[in-house]
XYZ file of C-alpha atoms in Angstrom:
568
model
C 2.125 -45.399 1.784
C 4.808 -44.652 4.350
C 8.067 -43.182 3.186
C 11.605 -43.055 4.326
C 13.211 -39.731 4.927
C 16.775 -40.939 4.763
C 16.695 -39.736 1.291
C 14.852 -36.663 2.430
C 17.321 -35.150 4.746
C 20.375 -33.083 4.354
C 22.647 -30.196 5.106
C 25.869 -30.005 3.308
C 29.470 -29.142 3.384
C 28.413 -25.550 3.321
C 25.296 -25.935 5.365
C 23.113 -26.164 2.312
C 20.260 -28.524 2.807
C 19.570 -31.381 0.524
C 17.531 -34.509 -0.094
C 16.682 -37.708 -1.894
C 14.132 -38.705 -4.327
C 11.689 -41.427 -4.923
C 8.882 -41.673 -7.362
C 5.718 -43.011 -5.859
C 2.003 -42.796 -5.602
C 0.435 -40.048 -3.650
C 2.595 -38.600 -0.758
C 5.430 -36.192 1.971
C 7.608 -32.549 3.447
C 9.240 -29.148 5.916
C 12.122 -26.809 6.387
C 14.620 -25.906 8.990
C 13.485 -23.097 11.255
C 15.822 -20.625 9.614
C 14.808 -21.117 6.048
C 11.381 -19.592 6.107
C 9.570 -22.565 4.718
C 6.191 -23.913 5.614
C 4.728 -25.075 8.840
C 3.267 -28.246 10.188
C 0.785 -29.248 12.800
C 1.951 -31.291 15.734
C -0.489 -33.712 17.274
C -0.511 -34.663 20.948
C 1.040 -38.030 20.202
C 3.947 -36.623 18.293
C 7.301 -36.425 19.949
C 10.611 -35.177 18.708
C 13.307 -37.754 18.092
C 15.783 -38.047 20.907
C 18.619 -40.196 21.963
C 16.815 -40.679 25.249
C 15.022 -43.822 24.242
C 11.786 -44.840 25.801
C 11.005 -47.104 28.597
C 9.345 -49.244 25.981
C 9.287 -52.974 25.889
C 10.249 -55.094 22.948
C 7.578 -56.999 21.091
C 4.462 -56.826 19.002
C 3.713 -56.770 15.293
C 3.187 -53.573 13.307
C 0.973 -53.729 10.224
C 1.724 -51.325 7.395
C 0.470 -50.901 3.848
C 2.430 -51.232 0.630
C 0.378 -49.471 -2.043
C 2.212 -51.380 -4.741
C 4.766 -54.151 -5.004
C 8.363 -52.881 -4.762
C 10.334 -52.503 -7.982
C 13.454 -53.991 -6.332
C 14.958 -54.191 -2.829
C 18.351 -52.734 -3.659
C 18.838 -49.178 -2.288
C 20.933 -47.926 -5.187
C 18.742 -49.393 -7.920
C 15.222 -48.771 -6.680
C 13.290 -45.797 -8.001
C 10.080 -46.281 -6.070
C 8.974 -45.437 -2.549
C 7.511 -48.931 -2.247
C 10.940 -50.531 -2.395
C 12.402 -47.950 -0.015
C 9.784 -48.721 2.632
C 11.388 -52.160 2.945
C 15.081 -51.676 2.277
C 15.107 -48.392 4.198
C 14.631 -50.370 7.405
C 17.115 -53.086 6.426
C 20.058 -50.935 5.322
C 21.851 -48.159 7.147
C 23.495 -45.187 5.459
C 26.274 -42.840 6.443
C 24.143 -40.144 8.049
C 20.909 -39.695 9.853
C 19.095 -36.354 10.143
C 17.381 -34.663 13.042
C 14.117 -32.747 12.868
C 15.942 -29.532 12.022
C 17.325 -31.416 9.011
C 20.879 -31.334 10.345
C 23.035 -34.436 9.774
C 24.010 -36.678 12.631
C 25.984 -39.918 12.800
C 24.649 -43.180 11.500
C 27.324 -45.447 9.998
C 29.584 -42.389 9.964
C 30.768 -41.434 13.435
C 32.302 -38.152 12.229
C 33.325 -36.307 9.068
C 35.329 -33.334 7.854
C 35.819 -31.225 4.747
C 39.190 -30.019 3.468
C 39.878 -26.277 3.340
C 39.540 -26.178 -0.432
C 36.228 -28.050 -0.242
C 37.434 -30.775 -2.595
C 37.915 -33.658 -0.153
C 35.178 -34.937 2.145
C 36.377 -37.507 4.666
C 34.072 -39.878 6.517
C 35.170 -41.825 9.607
C 33.094 -44.974 10.088
C 31.994 -46.601 13.289
C 33.996 -49.705 14.083
C 32.479 -53.112 14.705
C 29.241 -52.594 12.734
C 27.937 -55.958 11.549
C 25.760 -56.867 8.582
C 22.844 -59.170 9.354
C 24.911 -62.166 8.193
C 27.671 -61.345 10.709
C 30.211 -59.787 8.326
C 31.786 -56.514 9.463
C 31.065 -53.317 7.529
C 34.258 -51.559 6.411
C 35.334 -48.700 4.181
C 35.524 -51.144 1.259
C 31.749 -51.632 1.443
C 31.175 -47.867 1.256
C 33.557 -47.572 -1.680
C 31.878 -50.474 -3.477
C 28.404 -48.984 -3.026
C 29.375 -45.522 -4.242
C 31.485 -46.766 -7.130
C 28.639 -49.010 -8.249
C 26.520 -45.880 -8.732
C 29.293 -44.319 -10.831
C 29.945 -47.481 -12.846
C 29.219 -47.131 -16.610
C 27.028 -50.237 -16.362
C 24.911 -48.843 -13.536
C 21.189 -49.198 -14.326
C 19.610 -47.272 -11.442
C 18.427 -43.638 -11.197
C 21.040 -42.269 -8.737
C 23.955 -41.411 -11.013
C 23.074 -37.709 -10.904
C 23.625 -37.498 -7.182
C 27.316 -38.475 -7.426
C 28.212 -36.683 -10.616
C 30.448 -34.203 -8.742
C 32.288 -37.022 -6.965
C 35.437 -37.898 -8.919
C 36.691 -40.757 -6.766
C 35.981 -42.659 -3.580
C 38.984 -44.043 -1.688
C 39.295 -46.348 1.321
C 42.132 -44.704 3.260
C 42.047 -47.455 5.860
C 39.530 -49.968 7.204
C 37.265 -47.272 8.668
C 38.060 -44.108 6.678
C 36.623 -43.104 3.305
C 37.616 -40.105 1.221
C 35.328 -38.561 -1.370
C 37.342 -36.625 -3.971
C 35.224 -33.858 -5.475
C 35.522 -32.098 -8.804
C 34.235 -28.899 -7.215
C 32.708 -27.761 -3.919
C 29.518 -29.737 -3.568
C 26.778 -28.234 -1.410
C 24.386 -31.212 -1.189
C 26.956 -33.901 -0.372
C 25.337 -35.147 2.844
C 22.194 -36.277 1.100
C 23.746 -37.167 -2.224
C 26.033 -39.867 -0.799
C 23.502 -41.117 1.726
C 22.406 -44.491 0.371
C 22.075 -47.849 2.043
C 25.530 -49.426 2.170
C 25.781 -52.767 0.388
C 28.133 -55.582 1.390
C 30.783 -55.747 -1.350
C 31.602 -59.412 -0.778
C 28.047 -60.522 -1.554
C 28.304 -59.047 -5.053
C 31.766 -60.388 -5.884
C 31.990 -61.551 -9.485
C 28.820 -59.746 -10.513
C 28.976 -56.999 -13.106
C 27.251 -53.830 -11.961
C 25.095 -54.030 -15.074
C 23.776 -57.364 -13.750
C 23.326 -56.245 -10.151
C 19.559 -56.015 -10.569
C 19.492 -59.766 -11.234
C 21.597 -60.684 -8.200
C 19.642 -62.574 -5.491
C 20.672 -60.032 -2.827
C 18.838 -57.330 -4.759
C 15.653 -59.125 -3.696
C 16.926 -60.592 -0.400
C 18.635 -57.590 1.197
C 21.357 -58.034 3.832
C 22.029 -54.736 5.570
C 23.125 -53.297 8.901
C 19.844 -51.584 9.764
C 17.387 -51.973 12.655
C 15.350 -54.647 10.851
C 16.295 -57.944 9.229
C 14.625 -58.943 5.987
C 12.745 -62.219 6.334
C 10.388 -62.642 3.395
C 8.619 -60.946 0.497
C 5.712 -62.574 -1.312
C 4.743 -60.664 -4.436
C 1.219 -59.322 -4.304
C 0.851 -60.264 -0.631
C 3.318 -59.010 1.967
C 6.851 -58.295 3.131
C 8.068 -59.383 6.569
C 10.875 -57.870 8.664
C 12.155 -58.871 12.102
C 13.832 -56.798 14.795
C 17.632 -56.759 14.681
C 18.675 -57.384 18.309
C 22.275 -56.511 17.428
C 21.645 -53.146 15.767
C 24.755 -51.014 16.171
C 22.818 -48.025 17.508
C 20.689 -50.025 19.897
C 22.539 -49.044 23.062
C 22.602 -45.315 22.301
C 18.897 -45.486 21.397
C 17.932 -47.148 24.673
C 17.484 -50.659 23.325
C 15.805 -49.790 20.011
C 14.272 -51.019 17.830
C 11.342 -52.078 19.958
C 8.724 -53.550 17.633
C 9.503 -57.213 17.008
C 7.853 -57.755 13.610
C 6.988 -55.429 10.729
C 4.416 -56.790 8.308
C 3.809 -54.769 5.136
C 0.680 -55.817 3.295
C 0.349 -55.166 -0.425
C -2.991 -53.333 -0.758
C -3.268 -51.419 -4.048
C -6.849 -50.285 -3.522
C -7.357 -47.162 -1.374
C -10.785 -48.112 -0.102
C -9.594 -51.565 0.944
C -6.721 -49.940 2.820
C -9.078 -47.432 4.429
C -11.316 -50.236 5.679
C -8.238 -52.041 7.025
C -7.219 -48.906 8.953
C -10.696 -48.459 10.376
C -10.956 -52.063 11.586
C -7.413 -52.163 12.978
C -5.828 -54.416 10.373
C -3.435 -51.587 9.504
C -1.663 -49.547 12.166
C -0.620 -46.608 9.989
C -2.086 -45.236 6.786
C -2.510 -42.066 4.779
C -6.164 -42.111 3.694
C -7.530 -40.423 0.571
C -7.856 -36.675 1.257
C -11.627 -36.812 0.945
C -11.756 -39.137 3.977
C -9.630 -37.043 6.338
C -12.339 -34.810 7.817
C -14.631 -37.795 8.439
C -11.893 -39.769 10.152
C -10.939 -36.813 12.329
C -14.540 -36.669 13.552
C -15.722 -40.267 13.630
C -12.461 -41.775 14.891
C -11.428 -39.144 17.377
C -9.425 -40.967 20.039
C -9.482 -44.181 18.012
C -7.040 -43.032 15.333
C -4.264 -40.530 15.993
C -3.680 -37.899 13.260
C -0.241 -36.751 12.137
C -0.532 -33.634 9.979
C 2.180 -31.992 7.881
C 2.998 -30.288 4.598
C 4.488 -32.325 1.825
C 7.911 -31.641 0.394
C 6.923 -33.052 -2.939
C 4.063 -33.152 -5.332
C 1.750 -35.097 -7.535
C 2.644 -34.254 -11.122
C 2.098 -35.047 -14.756
C 5.146 -35.950 -16.814
C 4.982 -34.696 -20.392
C 7.164 -36.559 -22.883
C 9.073 -33.659 -24.414
C 10.538 -35.731 -27.247
C 7.349 -37.299 -28.558
C 5.136 -35.390 -30.974
C 3.114 -33.338 -30.476
C 4.517 -32.691 -26.992
C 7.912 -31.869 -28.479
C 6.267 -28.483 -29.187
C 6.455 -26.302 -26.074
C 3.261 -24.480 -27.079
C 1.306 -27.722 -26.940
C 2.721 -28.477 -23.484
C 1.844 -24.963 -22.312
C -1.646 -25.374 -23.766
C -2.127 -28.597 -21.787
C -1.162 -26.726 -18.623
C -3.361 -23.685 -19.257
C -6.316 -25.964 -20.007
C -6.268 -27.582 -16.552
C -8.207 -26.093 -13.676
C -5.782 -27.420 -11.084
C -7.348 -25.576 -8.163
C -10.722 -27.147 -8.951
C -9.064 -30.552 -9.116
C -7.450 -29.948 -5.716
C -10.771 -28.799 -4.277
C -12.666 -31.842 -5.550
C -10.216 -34.732 -5.816
C -8.206 -33.775 -2.711
C -11.011 -32.089 -0.773
C -8.855 -28.956 -0.646
C -6.119 -30.743 1.321
C -3.307 -29.451 -0.924
C -1.978 -26.389 -2.678
C -1.131 -25.915 -6.343
C 2.649 -25.320 -6.317
C 3.761 -22.456 -8.563
C 7.036 -24.222 -9.333
C 8.912 -27.460 -8.701
C 10.105 -26.387 -5.243
C 7.057 -26.606 -2.992
C 6.014 -23.997 -0.409
C 7.465 -25.972 2.484
C 11.035 -25.654 1.186
C 13.475 -22.897 2.122
C 14.139 -22.424 -1.597
C 10.468 -21.860 -2.447
C 9.868 -18.943 -4.824
C 6.414 -17.500 -4.468
C 6.492 -14.921 -7.249
C 7.008 -17.236 -10.205
C 5.058 -16.375 -13.324
C 2.900 -19.449 -13.714
C 0.812 -21.035 -16.448
C -2.552 -20.541 -14.786
C -5.939 -21.874 -15.782
C -6.872 -20.078 -18.998
C -8.753 -22.173 -21.585
C -8.763 -19.337 -24.120
C -4.992 -19.033 -23.852
C -4.693 -22.804 -24.289
C -6.602 -22.679 -27.578
C -4.613 -19.647 -28.735
C -1.366 -21.560 -28.162
C -2.653 -24.575 -30.066
C -3.580 -22.367 -33.003
C -0.165 -20.692 -32.909
C 1.322 -24.185 -33.063
C -0.580 -24.830 -36.296
C -3.558 -26.790 -34.987
C -7.085 -26.099 -36.225
C -10.330 -27.202 -34.680
C -12.198 -29.961 -36.497
C -15.931 -30.351 -36.909
C -15.994 -32.668 -33.892
C -14.400 -30.016 -31.675
C -11.018 -31.758 -31.541
C -7.951 -29.963 -32.853
C -6.106 -31.498 -35.788
C -2.956 -30.863 -37.781
C -1.737 -32.431 -41.012
C -4.670 -34.835 -40.892
C -3.860 -36.006 -37.369
C -6.218 -35.489 -34.465
C -4.804 -34.087 -31.233
C -5.236 -37.323 -29.340
C -2.930 -38.194 -26.445
C -2.307 -41.170 -24.162
C -2.334 -40.634 -20.395
C -1.029 -43.354 -18.054
C -1.484 -43.495 -14.292
C -1.484 -46.011 -11.464
C -4.610 -48.079 -10.890
C -6.232 -48.511 -7.481
C -6.134 -44.932 -6.232
C -9.435 -43.089 -5.977
C -7.497 -39.816 -5.956
C -5.685 -40.585 -9.184
C -8.861 -41.797 -10.857
C -10.706 -38.600 -9.906
C -7.784 -36.425 -10.982
C -7.434 -38.191 -14.330
C -11.147 -37.946 -15.025
C -11.284 -34.211 -14.305
C -8.137 -33.548 -16.334
C -9.499 -35.445 -19.318
C -12.703 -33.400 -19.162
C -10.789 -30.101 -18.950
C -8.653 -30.999 -21.958
C -11.611 -32.123 -24.005
C -13.307 -28.757 -23.392
C -10.534 -27.031 -25.318
C -10.329 -29.651 -28.058
C -7.699 -32.122 -26.834
C -8.759 -35.745 -26.677
C -7.016 -37.833 -24.036
C -7.219 -41.588 -23.538
C -6.688 -42.407 -19.845
C -5.205 -45.819 -19.056
C -4.737 -46.992 -15.464
C -2.219 -49.756 -14.815
C 0.258 -51.261 -12.360
C 2.861 -48.735 -11.184
C 5.924 -50.846 -11.957
C 4.552 -51.966 -15.305
C 3.893 -48.335 -16.223
C 7.500 -47.414 -15.468
C 8.960 -50.344 -17.365
C 6.723 -50.456 -20.429
C 5.768 -46.807 -20.867
C 7.937 -44.255 -19.085
C 11.418 -45.741 -19.484
C 11.034 -46.484 -23.219
C 9.231 -43.175 -23.764
C 6.040 -44.831 -24.974
C 3.694 -42.241 -23.547
C 2.496 -38.684 -23.950
C 1.391 -37.934 -20.386
C 1.841 -39.899 -17.163
C 0.924 -39.195 -13.581
C 3.184 -39.929 -10.629
C 4.152 -38.400 -7.306
C 7.593 -37.397 -6.133
C 9.033 -36.969 -2.657
C 11.790 -34.389 -2.622
C 14.682 -34.246 -0.205
C 15.642 -31.162 1.738
C 17.894 -29.516 -0.808
C 16.824 -27.898 -4.081
C 19.479 -30.053 -5.736
C 16.647 -32.542 -6.159
C 15.915 -30.626 -9.350
C 19.242 -31.799 -10.771
C 18.160 -35.419 -10.982
C 14.770 -34.502 -12.334
C 15.489 -31.785 -14.870
C 19.148 -31.832 -15.915
C 19.425 -32.759 -19.581
C 22.361 -35.148 -19.111
C 19.883 -37.629 -17.664
C 17.373 -37.283 -20.470
C 19.244 -39.405 -22.964
C 18.170 -43.043 -23.508
C 20.679 -45.837 -23.027
C 21.635 -48.449 -25.625
C 18.317 -50.177 -25.037
C 16.439 -46.958 -25.665
C 15.459 -46.595 -22.009
C 15.673 -43.578 -19.738
C 16.185 -45.036 -16.268
C 16.857 -41.725 -14.521
C 14.133 -39.593 -12.968
C 14.162 -37.331 -16.039
C 11.687 -39.483 -17.903
C 10.223 -36.372 -19.473
C 13.486 -36.402 -21.503
C 13.724 -32.674 -20.852
C 16.904 -30.834 -21.835
C 17.376 -27.059 -21.620
C 21.056 -25.956 -21.576
C 20.201 -22.820 -19.607
C 18.466 -24.857 -16.920
C 21.363 -27.321 -16.899
C 23.846 -24.500 -16.253
C 21.778 -23.085 -13.385
C 21.396 -26.480 -11.738
C 25.166 -26.971 -11.940
C 25.773 -23.503 -10.485
C 23.386 -24.238 -7.622
C 25.490 -27.226 -6.601
C 28.672 -25.163 -6.432
C 27.279 -22.158 -4.590
C 27.586 -22.138 -0.799
C 25.580 -19.021 0.054
C 21.937 -20.005 0.753
C 20.519 -16.693 -0.493
C 22.461 -16.942 -3.749
C 21.369 -20.553 -4.130
C 17.755 -19.552 -3.623
C 18.103 -16.969 -6.410
C 19.744 -19.511 -8.724
C 17.035 -22.094 -8.142
C 14.395 -19.403 -8.579
C 15.709 -18.711 -12.077
C 15.811 -22.416 -12.877
C 12.254 -22.867 -11.662
C 10.953 -20.071 -13.865
C 12.543 -21.624 -16.946
C 11.128 -25.031 -16.076
C 7.658 -23.565 -15.573
C 7.919 -21.806 -18.952
C 9.054 -24.995 -20.731
C 6.320 -27.095 -19.105
C 7.984 -30.535 -19.103
C 5.742 -31.309 -16.137
C 2.400 -30.117 -14.846
C 2.619 -29.754 -11.069
C -0.804 -30.693 -9.769
C -0.605 -30.437 -5.987
C 1.526 -30.372 -2.867
C -0.410 -32.170 -0.187
C -1.405 -31.073 3.269
C -1.156 -34.620 4.533
C -2.770 -36.340 7.449
C -1.385 -39.722 8.412
C -3.330 -41.746 10.961
C -2.045 -44.395 13.335
C -3.703 -46.617 15.893
C -3.384 -45.619 19.564
C -1.470 -48.781 20.403
C 1.500 -47.457 18.414
C 3.503 -45.108 20.631
C 6.281 -42.565 20.136
C 5.453 -41.839 16.507
C 7.518 -38.869 15.365
C 6.069 -36.200 13.064
C 9.141 -35.395 11.011
C 8.995 -31.991 9.270
C 8.140 -32.770 5.695
C 7.892 -36.514 6.240
C 5.115 -36.987 8.778
C 5.072 -40.439 10.354
C 8.216 -41.402 8.468
C 9.587 -44.907 8.878
C 13.037 -43.453 9.479
C 12.080 -43.051 13.115
C 10.236 -46.348 13.318
C 13.061 -47.666 15.493
C 11.702 -45.393 18.234
C 8.122 -46.633 17.959
C 6.762 -49.260 20.314
C 3.483 -51.074 20.796
C 1.389 -50.908 23.918
C -1.560 -53.311 23.849
């Protein structure tokens, strides 16, 4: 699965770096040079993004993989990386980000912050056209941002704008963001694809997900949406009138983007090897073989992921509403062994929710390490006793849990199998059920009908990502009983909430790092998630694809696809 970094990037009013989030299958990550984060490996084919666009010629068709069908093609409603692969190329946002994670103009041509830090003003480019010919104005930006703040909003982005009190169109090309308090991660937190207000006229925000444009996107980006056939493919065509084309030397260059829905990893691997896919991230166990057998035939792009594969634990459903049971589940897992086997060692076990590649990484967290004896001790302290069959029980109920994960991934299947075996060794019986990613979200995670679920999460560049994931204000179900935010663990710790709010207000990077370190330790102690791995990824692309950028933290991200070209 490719991913877009638009959500990834950041740098804020006070030079604090930020990011965006997307739940997905396996995958992404890296820090600015000054923040002491991780490193990445550059390959010979990788070039840094530049405004000096290539001497490339326009044409060709690029074949990509969609691991799963998208949940929706609306940038403010989607919660999956599969949707963002498509709409991320169709829509433009206010800012772009360079490889040092610093913001640069996209729809915004410039910006400024008031002296008191409470007004952020964005000046838009003039003459930008949507794909249907309508001009983008400040009213479209206001509509998009206010939709996220609307009480009827059904998407997962409300957390990102919670410090924004109002959005005002000062004139046709000027937008003011009125802030309740200084807001460090503003660049990334207002950086969503800008919708055309007129297309949604007369539609309640609560019904936006049912609007035809939410599945037939009309943006201002480098690619025009042509077609999506569920279970088969999505098709995009080059936008010859892209507003950045001249400054990017005539970009985009590739004429057609075809994204094929291929849920099965081995099928996708075969498609990469025989040239039916141009770019793919293979299962970790295949990386070393591909590097050897396909040297010169496939070009590797290696990098550290700013995200992780993780298990969500439903903190409001018994018996996982007991923190000791959640801690026992964590202690019972030999995560390093799982990384060594299921990921062939191509990952690290992150000590906390900010991975090693981030500038806010805290190495000295006290973690819940592999300790089966400690796991059983915690279960006993929680009132569980071991039955004759070796399974713990309490009040006549066996300690039996449901575990949901996405079907089609050999990595996830191996991980789930090893986890189930580890848990059973200490007396916890787990029923593993593999299913469609979107169905799992809709029928299990959002209504809270699960004990454990596995997903992956791509963080942005700012530790404020934790706000959307772990702040308790997003743990509460709506009137339909659904949690549509990213906090589907339904986790709520007032002390963590206060730290995450403080981190948003603080401008000093060192103080922010300390604040997020404290928050991480509390989250680790409470165990609403089990962080399984942060990948050391290797993307591969065919040699005919040129000018692929290895973005720090994002690898062969589609955000720089406009620079790619095909040479047959």
